[in-house]
XYZ file of N, CA and C in Angstrom:
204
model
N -124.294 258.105 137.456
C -124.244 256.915 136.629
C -125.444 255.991 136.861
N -125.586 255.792 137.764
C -127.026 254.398 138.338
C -128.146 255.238 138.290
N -129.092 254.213 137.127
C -130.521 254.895 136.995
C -131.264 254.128 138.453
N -130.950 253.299 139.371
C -131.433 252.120 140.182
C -132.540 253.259 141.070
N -133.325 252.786 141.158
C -133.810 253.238 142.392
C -134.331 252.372 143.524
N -134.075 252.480 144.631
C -132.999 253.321 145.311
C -131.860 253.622 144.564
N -130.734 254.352 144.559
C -129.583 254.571 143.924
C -128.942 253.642 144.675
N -127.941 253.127 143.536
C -126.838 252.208 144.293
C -125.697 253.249 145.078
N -124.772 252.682 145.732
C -124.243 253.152 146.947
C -122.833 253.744 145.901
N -122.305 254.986 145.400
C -121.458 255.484 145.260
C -119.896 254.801 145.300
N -119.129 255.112 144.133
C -117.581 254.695 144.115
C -116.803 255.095 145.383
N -117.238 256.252 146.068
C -116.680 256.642 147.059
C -117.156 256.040 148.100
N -118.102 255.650 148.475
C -119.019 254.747 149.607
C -118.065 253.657 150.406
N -118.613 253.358 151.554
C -117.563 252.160 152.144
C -118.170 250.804 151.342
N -119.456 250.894 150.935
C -120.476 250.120 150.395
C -120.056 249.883 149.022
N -119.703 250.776 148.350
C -119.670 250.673 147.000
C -119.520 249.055 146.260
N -118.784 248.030 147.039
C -119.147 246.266 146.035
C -120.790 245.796 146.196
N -121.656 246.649 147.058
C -123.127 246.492 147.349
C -123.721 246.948 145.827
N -122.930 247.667 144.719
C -123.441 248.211 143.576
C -124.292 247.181 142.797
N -125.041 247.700 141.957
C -125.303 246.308 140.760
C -124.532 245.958 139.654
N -124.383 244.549 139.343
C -123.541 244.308 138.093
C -124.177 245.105 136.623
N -123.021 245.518 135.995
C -123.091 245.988 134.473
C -122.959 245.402 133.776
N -121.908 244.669 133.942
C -121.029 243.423 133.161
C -120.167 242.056 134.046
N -119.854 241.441 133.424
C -119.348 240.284 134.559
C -119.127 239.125 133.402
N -117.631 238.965 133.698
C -116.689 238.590 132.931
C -115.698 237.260 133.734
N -116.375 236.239 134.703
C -115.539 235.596 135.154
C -114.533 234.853 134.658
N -115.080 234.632 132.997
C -113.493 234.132 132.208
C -112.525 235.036 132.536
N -112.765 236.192 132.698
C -111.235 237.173 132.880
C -111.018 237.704 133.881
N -112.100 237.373 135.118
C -111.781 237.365 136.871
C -112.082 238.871 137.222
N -113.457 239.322 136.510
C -113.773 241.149 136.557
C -115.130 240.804 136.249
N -115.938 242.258 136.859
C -116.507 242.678 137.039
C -117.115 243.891 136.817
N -118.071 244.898 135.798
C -117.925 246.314 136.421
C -119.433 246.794 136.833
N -119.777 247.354 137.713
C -120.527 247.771 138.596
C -121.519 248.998 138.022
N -122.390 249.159 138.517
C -123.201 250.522 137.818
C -122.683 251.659 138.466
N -121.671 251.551 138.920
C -121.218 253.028 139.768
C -119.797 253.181 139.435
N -119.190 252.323 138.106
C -118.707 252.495 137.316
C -116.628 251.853 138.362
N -116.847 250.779 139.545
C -116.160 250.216 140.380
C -115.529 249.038 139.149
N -114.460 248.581 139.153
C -113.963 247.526 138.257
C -113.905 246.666 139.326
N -114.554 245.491 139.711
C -114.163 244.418 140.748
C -113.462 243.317 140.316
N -112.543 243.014 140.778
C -111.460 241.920 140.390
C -112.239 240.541 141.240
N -111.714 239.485 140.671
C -112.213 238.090 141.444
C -111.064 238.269 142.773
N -110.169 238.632 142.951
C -108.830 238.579 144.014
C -109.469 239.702 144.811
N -110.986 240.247 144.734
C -111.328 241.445 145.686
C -110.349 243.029 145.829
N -109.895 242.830 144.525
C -108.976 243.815 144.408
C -109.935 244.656 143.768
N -109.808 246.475 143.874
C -111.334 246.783 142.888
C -109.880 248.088 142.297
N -110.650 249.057 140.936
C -110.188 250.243 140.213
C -111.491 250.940 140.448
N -111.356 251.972 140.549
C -112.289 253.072 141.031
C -112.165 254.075 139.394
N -113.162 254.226 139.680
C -113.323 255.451 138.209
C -112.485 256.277 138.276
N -111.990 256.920 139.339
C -110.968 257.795 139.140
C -109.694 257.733 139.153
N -109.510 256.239 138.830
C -108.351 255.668 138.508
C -107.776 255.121 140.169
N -108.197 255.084 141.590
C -107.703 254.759 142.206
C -107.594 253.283 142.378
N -106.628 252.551 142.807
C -106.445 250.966 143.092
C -106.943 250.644 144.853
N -107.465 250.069 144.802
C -107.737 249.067 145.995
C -107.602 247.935 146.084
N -106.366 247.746 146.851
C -105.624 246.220 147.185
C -106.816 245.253 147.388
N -106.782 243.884 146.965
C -107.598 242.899 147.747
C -107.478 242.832 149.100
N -108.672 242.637 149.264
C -108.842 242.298 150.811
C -109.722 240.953 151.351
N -109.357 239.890 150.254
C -109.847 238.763 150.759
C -109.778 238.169 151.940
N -110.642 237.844 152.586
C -110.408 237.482 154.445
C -109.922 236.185 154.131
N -108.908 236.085 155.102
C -108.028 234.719 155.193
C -109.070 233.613 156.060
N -109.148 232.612 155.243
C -109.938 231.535 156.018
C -108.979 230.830 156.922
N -109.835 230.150 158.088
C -108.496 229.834 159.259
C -108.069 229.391 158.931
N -107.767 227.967 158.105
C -106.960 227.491 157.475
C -105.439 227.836 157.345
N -105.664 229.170 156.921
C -104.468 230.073 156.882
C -103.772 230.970 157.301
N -104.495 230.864 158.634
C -104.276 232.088 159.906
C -103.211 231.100 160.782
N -101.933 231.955 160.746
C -100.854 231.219 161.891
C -100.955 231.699 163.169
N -100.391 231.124 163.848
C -100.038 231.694 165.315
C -98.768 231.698 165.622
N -98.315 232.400 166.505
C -96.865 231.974 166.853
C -96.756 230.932 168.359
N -95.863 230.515 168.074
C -95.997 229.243 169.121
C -94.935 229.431 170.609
């Protein structure tokens, strides 16, 4: 899919949100990538081959508990 050279980093890659934008749609909280990754604003992504990847937004401390 990516004419980039260097090539961007593969759907399968641990790298793959390192891709370049195709499109980018923040009215509708998406993204899609030249390696053909759907990125959600919630860091949630769809993979071309239809797989889902949960968000994995890092919790700012704010919102990190402890137990007491």
């Amino acid at each position: 899919m990516c004419q980039h050279q260097p090539l961007c980093p593969s759907a399968e890659s641990a790298d793959r949100e390192s891709a370049r934008l195709v499109a980018h749609h923040p009215e509708q909280g998406w993204s899609l990538l030249c390696n053909g990754v759907l990125l959600f604003e919630d860091t949630g992504e769809l993979l071309p081959d239809g797989q889902i990847i949960a968000p994995h937004r890092p919790l700012g401390s704010e919102h990190v508990m402890t137990a007491a």
